[in-house]
JSON list of C-alpha atoms in Angstrom, two decimals:
[
{"chain": "A", "resi": 284, "resn": "MET", "atom": "CA", "xyz": [-9.83, -27.92, 19.36]},
{"chain": "A", "resi": 285, "resn": "LEU", "atom": "CA", "xyz": [-7.24, -29.06, 16.93]},
{"chain": "A", "resi": 286, "resn": "GLN", "atom": "CA", "xyz": [-4.60, -31.59, 17.78]},
{"chain": "A", "resi": 287, "resn": "LEU", "atom": "CA", "xyz": [-2.20, -30.91, 14.98]},
{"chain": "A", "resi": 288, "resn": "SER", "atom": "CA", "xyz": [1.15, -32.36, 14.13]},
{"chain": "A", "resi": 289, "resn": "GLY", "atom": "CA", "xyz": [4.22, -30.57, 12.94]},
{"chain": "A", "resi": 290, "resn": "GLY", "atom": "CA", "xyz": [6.18, -27.61, 14.19]},
{"chain": "A", "resi": 291, "resn": "SER", "atom": "CA", "xyz": [5.03, -24.09, 14.82]},
{"chain": "A", "resi": 292, "resn": "GLY", "atom": "CA", "xyz": [4.36, -22.02, 11.72]},
{"chain": "A", "resi": 293, "resn": "GLY", "atom": "CA", "xyz": [5.59, -18.89, 13.47]},
{"chain": "A", "resi": 294, "resn": "HIS", "atom": "CA", "xyz": [5.97, -17.67, 16.97]},
{"chain": "A", "resi": 295, "resn": "GLY", "atom": "CA", "xyz": [3.69, -20.14, 18.76]},
{"chain": "A", "resi": 296, "resn": "PRO", "atom": "CA", "xyz": [1.41, -19.41, 21.69]},
{"chain": "A", "resi": 297, "resn": "ASP", "atom": "CA", "xyz": [2.42, -17.07, 24.45]},
{"chain": "A", "resi": 298, "resn": "PRO", "atom": "CA", "xyz": [3.91, -19.39, 27.10]},
{"chain": "A", "resi": 299, "resn": "VAL", "atom": "CA", "xyz": [3.12, -17.08, 30.03]},
{"chain": "A", "resi": 300, "resn": "PRO", "atom": "CA", "xyz": [-0.06, -18.37, 31.72]},
{"chain": "A", "resi": 301, "resn": "ARG", "atom": "CA", "xyz": [-0.85, -15.14, 33.59]},
{"chain": "A", "resi": 302, "resn": "TYR", "atom": "CA", "xyz": [-2.56, -13.86, 30.45]},
{"chain": "A", "resi": 303, "resn": "GLY", "atom": "CA", "xyz": [-5.64, -16.01, 30.94]},
{"chain": "A", "resi": 304, "resn": "SER", "atom": "CA", "xyz": [-9.20, -14.74, 30.94]},
{"chain": "A", "resi": 305, "resn": "TYR", "atom": "CA", "xyz": [-9.64, -11.30, 32.44]},
{"chain": "A", "resi": 306, "resn": "LEU", "atom": "CA", "xyz": [-11.76, -11.45, 35.57]},
{"chain": "A", "resi": 307, "resn": "GLN", "atom": "CA", "xyz": [-13.13, -8.07, 34.55]},
{"chain": "A", "resi": 308, "resn": "PRO", "atom": "CA", "xyz": [-12.16, -5.54, 31.89]},
{"chain": "A", "resi": 309, "resn": "PRO", "atom": "CA", "xyz": [-10.04, -2.51, 32.76]},
{"chain": "A", "resi": 310, "resn": "LEU", "atom": "CA", "xyz": [-12.00, 0.60, 33.71]},
{"chain": "A", "resi": 311, "resn": "GLY", "atom": "CA", "xyz": [-13.31, 2.43, 30.64]},
{"chain": "A", "resi": 312, "resn": "ALA", "atom": "CA", "xyz": [-12.81, -0.51, 28.31]},
{"chain": "A", "resi": 313, "resn": "GLY", "atom": "CA", "xyz": [-15.18, -1.98, 25.78]},
{"chain": "A", "resi": 314, "resn": "HIS", "atom": "CA", "xyz": [-16.32, -5.40, 26.95]},
{"chain": "A", "resi": 315, "resn": "LEU", "atom": "CA", "xyz": [-18.60, -8.08, 25.53]},
{"chain": "A", "resi": 316, "resn": "SER", "atom": "CA", "xyz": [-19.32, -11.67, 26.51]},
{"chain": "A", "resi": 317, "resn": "VAL", "atom": "CA", "xyz": [-21.76, -13.77, 24.47]},
{"chain": "A", "resi": 318, "resn": "GLU", "atom": "CA", "xyz": [-22.64, -17.47, 24.55]},
{"chain": "A", "resi": 319, "resn": "TYR", "atom": "CA", "xyz": [-23.32, -19.41, 21.36]},
{"chain": "A", "resi": 320, "resn": "ASP", "atom": "CA", "xyz": [-24.73, -22.81, 20.52]},
{"chain": "A", "resi": 321, "resn": "PRO", "atom": "CA", "xyz": [-22.42, -25.06, 18.45]},
{"chain": "A", "resi": 322, "resn": "ARG", "atom": "CA", "xyz": [-24.21, -24.63, 15.14]},
{"chain": "A", "resi": 323, "resn": "PRO", "atom": "CA", "xyz": [-22.90, -23.87, 11.64]},
{"chain": "A", "resi": 324, "resn": "THR", "atom": "CA", "xyz": [-24.09, -20.25, 11.79]},
{"chain": "A", "resi": 325, "resn": "ALA", "atom": "CA", "xyz": [-22.10, -19.45, 14.97]},
{"chain": "A", "resi": 326, "resn": "ALA", "atom": "CA", "xyz": [-19.00, -18.18, 13.12]},
{"chain": "A", "resi": 327, "resn": "ARG", "atom": "CA", "xyz": [-21.09, -15.84, 10.95]},
{"chain": "A", "resi": 328, "resn": "GLU", "atom": "CA", "xyz": [-22.95, -14.56, 14.02]},
{"chain": "A", "resi": 329, "resn": "ALA", "atom": "CA", "xyz": [-19.69, -13.98, 15.90]},
{"chain": "A", "resi": 330, "resn": "ARG", "atom": "CA", "xyz": [-18.17, -12.08, 12.95]},
{"chain": "A", "resi": 331, "resn": "ALA", "atom": "CA", "xyz": [-21.23, -9.81, 12.78]},
{"chain": "A", "resi": 332, "resn": "GLU", "atom": "CA", "xyz": [-21.06, -9.20, 16.53]},
{"chain": "A", "resi": 333, "resn": "ILE", "atom": "CA", "xyz": [-17.35, -8.31, 16.32]},
{"chain": "A", "resi": 334, "resn": "ARG", "atom": "CA", "xyz": [-17.98, -5.74, 13.58]},
{"chain": "A", "resi": 335, "resn": "ARG", "atom": "CA", "xyz": [-20.93, -4.24, 15.48]},
{"chain": "A", "resi": 336, "resn": "ARG", "atom": "CA", "xyz": [-18.98, -3.93, 18.72]},
{"chain": "A", "resi": 337, "resn": "LEU", "atom": "CA", "xyz": [-15.83, -2.51, 17.17]},
{"chain": "A", "resi": 338, "resn": "GLU", "atom": "CA", "xyz": [-17.96, 0.11, 15.42]},
{"chain": "A", "resi": 339, "resn": "GLU", "atom": "CA", "xyz": [-19.77, 0.84, 18.69]},
{"chain": "A", "resi": 340, "resn": "TRP", "atom": "CA", "xyz": [-16.44, 1.20, 20.52]},
{"chain": "A", "resi": 341, "resn": "GLY", "atom": "CA", "xyz": [-15.16, 3.62, 17.86]},
{"chain": "A", "resi": 342, "resn": "LEU", "atom": "CA", "xyz": [-12.57, 1.24, 16.42]},
{"chain": "A", "resi": 343, "resn": "ALA", "atom": "CA", "xyz": [-14.17, 1.00, 12.96]},
{"chain": "A", "resi": 344, "resn": "GLY", "atom": "CA", "xyz": [-16.97, 2.29, 10.77]},
{"chain": "A", "resi": 345, "resn": "ARG", "atom": "CA", "xyz": [-16.48, 5.98, 11.55]},
{"chain": "A", "resi": 346, "resn": "GLU", "atom": "CA", "xyz": [-16.36, 8.58, 8.79]},
{"chain": "A", "resi": 347, "resn": "ASP", "atom": "CA", "xyz": [-12.73, 9.24, 9.72]},
{"chain": "A", "resi": 348, "resn": "SER", "atom": "CA", "xyz": [-11.87, 5.52, 9.86]},
{"chain": "A", "resi": 349, "resn": "THR", "atom": "CA", "xyz": [-8.52, 4.62, 8.41]},
{"chain": "A", "resi": 350, "resn": "ASP", "atom": "CA", "xyz": [-7.52, 1.57, 6.43]},
{"chain": "A", "resi": 351, "resn": "ARG", "atom": "CA", "xyz": [-5.84, 0.42, 9.65]},
{"chain": "A", "resi": 352, "resn": "ASP", "atom": "CA", "xyz": [-9.24, 0.47, 11.42]},
{"chain": "A", "resi": 353, "resn": "GLU", "atom": "CA", "xyz": [-10.78, -1.68, 8.71]},
{"chain": "A", "resi": 354, "resn": "ASP", "atom": "CA", "xyz": [-7.75, -3.99, 8.78]},
{"chain": "A", "resi": 355, "resn": "LEU", "atom": "CA", "xyz": [-8.32, -4.44, 12.52]},
{"chain": "A", "resi": 356, "resn": "VAL", "atom": "CA", "xyz": [-11.95, -5.40, 11.94]},
{"chain": "A", "resi": 357, "resn": "ASP", "atom": "CA", "xyz": [-11.12, -7.75, 9.08]},
{"chain": "A", "resi": 358, "resn": "VAL", "atom": "CA", "xyz": [-8.35, -9.52, 11.01]},
{"chain": "A", "resi": 359, "resn": "ALA", "atom": "CA", "xyz": [-10.44, -9.73, 14.20]},
{"chain": "A", "resi": 360, "resn": "GLU", "atom": "CA", "xyz": [-13.35, -11.22, 12.24]},
{"chain": "A", "resi": 361, "resn": "LEU", "atom": "CA", "xyz": [-11.09, -13.75, 10.51]},
{"chain": "A", "resi": 362, "resn": "LEU", "atom": "CA", "xyz": [-9.33, -14.90, 13.67]},
{"chain": "A", "resi": 363, "resn": "VAL", "atom": "CA", "xyz": [-12.50, -15.10, 15.78]},
{"chain": "A", "resi": 364, "resn": "SER", "atom": "CA", "xyz": [-14.09, -17.09, 12.97]},
{"chain": "A", "resi": 365, "resn": "GLU", "atom": "CA", "xyz": [-11.21, -19.57, 13.17]},
{"chain": "A", "resi": 366, "resn": "LEU", "atom": "CA", "xyz": [-11.49, -19.97, 16.96]},
{"chain": "A", "resi": 367, "resn": "VAL", "atom": "CA", "xyz": [-15.29, -20.29, 16.82]},
{"chain": "A", "resi": 368, "resn": "THR", "atom": "CA", "xyz": [-15.07, -22.87, 14.02]},
{"chain": "A", "resi": 369, "resn": "ASN", "atom": "CA", "xyz": [-12.64, -24.91, 16.14]},
{"chain": "A", "resi": 370, "resn": "ALA", "atom": "CA", "xyz": [-15.02, -24.72, 19.12]},
{"chain": "A", "resi": 371, "resn": "VAL", "atom": "CA", "xyz": [-17.97, -25.85, 16.98]},
{"chain": "A", "resi": 372, "resn": "LEU", "atom": "CA", "xyz": [-16.06, -28.69, 15.32]},
{"chain": "A", "resi": 373, "resn": "HIS", "atom": "CA", "xyz": [-14.03, -30.00, 18.23]},
{"chain": "A", "resi": 374, "resn": "ALA", "atom": "CA", "xyz": [-15.88, -29.14, 21.46]},
{"chain": "A", "resi": 375, "resn": "ALA", "atom": "CA", "xyz": [-19.43, -29.54, 20.09]},
{"chain": "A", "resi": 376, "resn": "SER", "atom": "CA", "xyz": [-20.94, -27.71, 23.06]},
{"chain": "A", "resi": 377, "resn": "ARG", "atom": "CA", "xyz": [-21.96, -24.18, 23.95]},
{"chain": "A", "resi": 378, "resn": "PHE", "atom": "CA", "xyz": [-19.06, -21.76, 24.00]},
{"chain": "A", "resi": 379, "resn": "ARG", "atom": "CA", "xyz": [-18.43, -18.19, 25.07]},
{"chain": "A", "resi": 380, "resn": "LEU", "atom": "CA", "xyz": [-16.89, -15.37, 23.03]},
{"chain": "A", "resi": 381, "resn": "THR", "atom": "CA", "xyz": [-15.40, -12.59, 25.14]},
{"chain": "A", "resi": 382, "resn": "LEU", "atom": "CA", "xyz": [-14.01, -9.34, 23.72]},
{"chain": "A", "resi": 383, "resn": "SER", "atom": "CA", "xyz": [-12.33, -6.50, 25.54]},
{"chain": "A", "resi": 384, "resn": "ALA", "atom": "CA", "xyz": [-10.68, -3.39, 24.21]},
{"chain": "A", "resi": 385, "resn": "ALA", "atom": "CA", "xyz": [-8.48, -1.21, 26.37]},
{"chain": "A", "resi": 386, "resn": "HIS", "atom": "CA", "xyz": [-5.04, 0.35, 26.40]},
{"chain": "A", "resi": 387, "resn": "GLY", "atom": "CA", "xyz": [-4.48, -0.13, 22.66]},
{"chain": "A", "resi": 388, "resn": "VAL", "atom": "CA", "xyz": [-5.27, -3.86, 22.72]},
{"chain": "A", "resi": 389, "resn": "LEU", "atom": "CA", "xyz": [-8.25, -5.85, 21.50]},
{"chain": "A", "resi": 390, "resn": "ARG", "atom": "CA", "xyz": [-8.39, -9.21, 23.27]},
{"chain": "A", "resi": 391, "resn": "CYS", "atom": "CA", "xyz": [-10.64, -11.97, 21.91]},
{"chain": "A", "resi": 392, "resn": "GLU", "atom": "CA", "xyz": [-11.27, -15.21, 23.82]},
{"chain": "A", "resi": 393, "resn": "VAL", "atom": "CA", "xyz": [-13.25, -18.33, 23.01]},
{"chain": "A", "resi": 394, "resn": "THR", "atom": "CA", "xyz": [-14.00, -20.60, 25.95]},
{"chain": "A", "resi": 395, "resn": "ASP", "atom": "CA", "xyz": [-15.37, -24.09, 25.30]},
{"chain": "A", "resi": 396, "resn": "THR", "atom": "CA", "xyz": [-15.63, -27.46, 27.03]},
{"chain": "A", "resi": 397, "resn": "GLY", "atom": "CA", "xyz": [-13.01, -29.17, 24.87]},
{"chain": "A", "resi": 398, "resn": "ARG", "atom": "CA", "xyz": [-9.79, -30.32, 26.51]},
{"chain": "A", "resi": 399, "resn": "SER", "atom": "CA", "xyz": [-7.46, -30.62, 23.53]},
{"chain": "A", "resi": 400, "resn": "THR", "atom": "CA", "xyz": [-5.24, -27.62, 22.95]},
{"chain": "A", "resi": 401, "resn": "PRO", "atom": "CA", "xyz": [-4.76, -26.07, 19.52]},
{"chain": "A", "resi": 402, "resn": "GLN", "atom": "CA", "xyz": [-1.50, -26.55, 17.68]},
{"chain": "A", "resi": 403, "resn": "VAL", "atom": "CA", "xyz": [-0.11, -24.56, 14.79]},
{"chain": "A", "resi": 404, "resn": "ARG", "atom": "CA", "xyz": [0.24, -26.58, 11.62]},
{"chain": "A", "resi": 405, "resn": "GLN", "atom": "CA", "xyz": [2.10, -25.42, 8.54]},
{"chain": "A", "resi": 406, "resn": "ALA", "atom": "CA", "xyz": [-0.17, -24.17, 5.79]},
{"chain": "A", "resi": 407, "resn": "GLY", "atom": "CA", "xyz": [-0.22, -26.85, 3.13]},
{"chain": "A", "resi": 408, "resn": "ALA", "atom": "CA", "xyz": [-2.43, -28.44, 0.55]},
{"chain": "A", "resi": 409, "resn": "GLU", "atom": "CA", "xyz": [-4.98, -29.77, 3.06]},
{"chain": "A", "resi": 410, "resn": "GLU", "atom": "CA", "xyz": [-8.44, -28.22, 3.03]},
{"chain": "A", "resi": 411, "resn": "SER", "atom": "CA", "xyz": [-8.48, -27.64, 6.78]},
{"chain": "A", "resi": 412, "resn": "GLY", "atom": "CA", "xyz": [-6.06, -27.13, 9.65]},
{"chain": "A", "resi": 413, "resn": "ARG", "atom": "CA", "xyz": [-4.83, -23.63, 8.82]},
{"chain": "A", "resi": 414, "resn": "GLY", "atom": "CA", "xyz": [-6.81, -21.76, 11.46]},
{"chain": "A", "resi": 415, "resn": "MET", "atom": "CA", "xyz": [-4.15, -21.61, 14.16]},
{"chain": "A", "resi": 416, "resn": "PHE", "atom": "CA", "xyz": [-1.51, -20.90, 11.49]},
{"chain": "A", "resi": 417, "resn": "LEU", "atom": "CA", "xyz": [-3.49, -17.73, 10.69]},
{"chain": "A", "resi": 418, "resn": "VAL", "atom": "CA", "xyz": [-3.88, -16.84, 14.36]},
{"chain": "A", "resi": 419, "resn": "ASP", "atom": "CA", "xyz": [-0.14, -17.33, 14.90]},
{"chain": "A", "resi": 420, "resn": "ALA", "atom": "CA", "xyz": [0.73, -15.26, 11.84]},
{"chain": "A", "resi": 421, "resn": "LEU", "atom": "CA", "xyz": [-1.65, -12.33, 12.40]},
{"chain": "A", "resi": 422, "resn": "ALA", "atom": "CA", "xyz": [-2.14, -11.91, 16.14]},
{"chain": "A", "resi": 423, "resn": "ARG", "atom": "CA", "xyz": [0.07, -9.78, 18.33]},
{"chain": "A", "resi": 424, "resn": "ARG", "atom": "CA", "xyz": [0.02, -12.68, 20.82]},
{"chain": "A", "resi": 425, "resn": "TRP", "atom": "CA", "xyz": [-2.12, -15.71, 21.46]},
{"chain": "A", "resi": 426, "resn": "GLY", "atom": "CA", "xyz": [-2.39, -18.55, 23.89]},
{"chain": "A", "resi": 427, "resn": "CYS", "atom": "CA", "xyz": [-4.50, -21.28, 25.41]},
{"chain": "A", "resi": 428, "resn": "HIS", "atom": "CA", "xyz": [-5.10, -22.27, 29.01]},
{"chain": "A", "resi": 429, "resn": "GLN", "atom": "CA", "xyz": [-7.20, -24.85, 30.78]},
{"chain": "A", "resi": 430, "resn": "ASP", "atom": "CA", "xyz": [-10.24, -23.21, 32.30]},
{"chain": "A", "resi": 431, "resn": "GLY", "atom": "CA", "xyz": [-12.18, -25.48, 34.66]},
{"chain": "A", "resi": 432, "resn": "PRO", "atom": "CA", "xyz": [-13.66, -28.35, 32.65]},
{"chain": "A", "resi": 433, "resn": "GLY", "atom": "CA", "xyz": [-12.59, -26.80, 29.32]},
{"chain": "A", "resi": 434, "resn": "LYS", "atom": "CA", "xyz": [-10.18, -24.29, 27.88]},
{"chain": "A", "resi": 435, "resn": "THR", "atom": "CA", "xyz": [-9.88, -20.72, 26.67]},
{"chain": "A", "resi": 436, "resn": "VAL", "atom": "CA", "xyz": [-8.07, -19.86, 23.45]},
{"chain": "A", "resi": 437, "resn": "TRP", "atom": "CA", "xyz": [-7.29, -16.17, 23.07]},
{"chain": "A", "resi": 438, "resn": "PHE", "atom": "CA", "xyz": [-5.49, -13.68, 20.86]},
{"chain": "A", "resi": 439, "resn": "GLU", "atom": "CA", "xyz": [-4.66, -9.99, 20.99]},
{"chain": "A", "resi": 440, "resn": "LEU", "atom": "CA", "xyz": [-4.51, -7.34, 18.29]},
{"chain": "A", "resi": 441, "resn": "GLY", "atom": "CA", "xyz": [-3.26, -3.76, 18.60]},
{"chain": "A", "resi": 442, "resn": "THR", "atom": "CA", "xyz": [-5.86, -0.99, 18.21]},
{"chain": "A", "resi": 443, "resn": "CYS", "atom": "CA", "xyz": [-3.83, 2.22, 18.29]},
{"chain": "A", "resi": 444, "resn": "GLY", "atom": "CA", "xyz": [-2.68, 4.07, 15.20]},
{"chain": "A", "resi": 445, "resn": "SER", "atom": "CA", "xyz": [1.06, 4.38, 15.84]},
{"chain": "A", "resi": 446, "resn": "ASP", "atom": "CA", "xyz": [3.53, 2.36, 13.82]},
{"chain": "A", "resi": 447, "resn": "GLY", "atom": "CA", "xyz": [4.26, -0.95, 15.43]},
{"chain": "A", "resi": 448, "resn": "CYS", "atom": "CA", "xyz": [1.29, -0.74, 17.80]},
{"chain": "A", "resi": 449, "resn": "GLY", "atom": "CA", "xyz": [-0.13, -4.19, 18.26]},
{"chain": "A", "resi": 450, "resn": "ARG", "atom": "CA", "xyz": [2.50, -5.85, 16.14]},
{"chain": "A", "resi": 451, "resn": "ARG", "atom": "CA", "xyz": [4.31, -8.86, 17.53]},
{"chain": "A", "resi": 452, "resn": "GLN", "atom": "CA", "xyz": [7.69, -7.84, 18.89]},
{"chain": "A", "resi": 453, "resn": "PRO", "atom": "CA", "xyz": [10.63, -9.84, 17.46]}
]
C-alpha cells in the first residue's frame, strides 16, 4: 500500500482497532468475499462485482432507486477501485475483497500481503497518490490493521435513506 508523506487530508483512519475484519456478517446481512489475482483488470472486475451485489441486495438498480442509492454505488465503486489499485500496485499478490451490508452500513475490506499501511496525502498536482485522500473524504469511517502476514484496509458507507445516515460525524 501507499507510504505517503504529509498530513491527513481530512479525518484520518479510525484509530479504534476493534473494527477489523468481521469474523462473520451479522444475521440477515448481505455478504461477499472474493479473491483476485493482482492484474490490471482487477479494479474493473471488483467495480462490476460491487454493482452486481448492491443491486442483488436491493441497495441499487431498483425501479424505485433514488439518487442516493446510485450515489452509494458510485462511491463504493470508486473507493473499492482505489483500495484494489493499491493492493495490485503495492502488494503484488492475490488479495481478497470482502463486502458486508447490514444495519445501514456497507463495509468494504481489501486484504493483501503488503505490510505498509496507507497514508492520506493531500490532493495535489501529482498523477497518483490521491486514493486514500478520496477514501478519507468520502467514507463514513476507514481504517487499516495488520492481519497475519499482511493487512486489511477497510471503509464504511451508510446505506439508509435518512439524512445524515452514513455520514461521518463531526
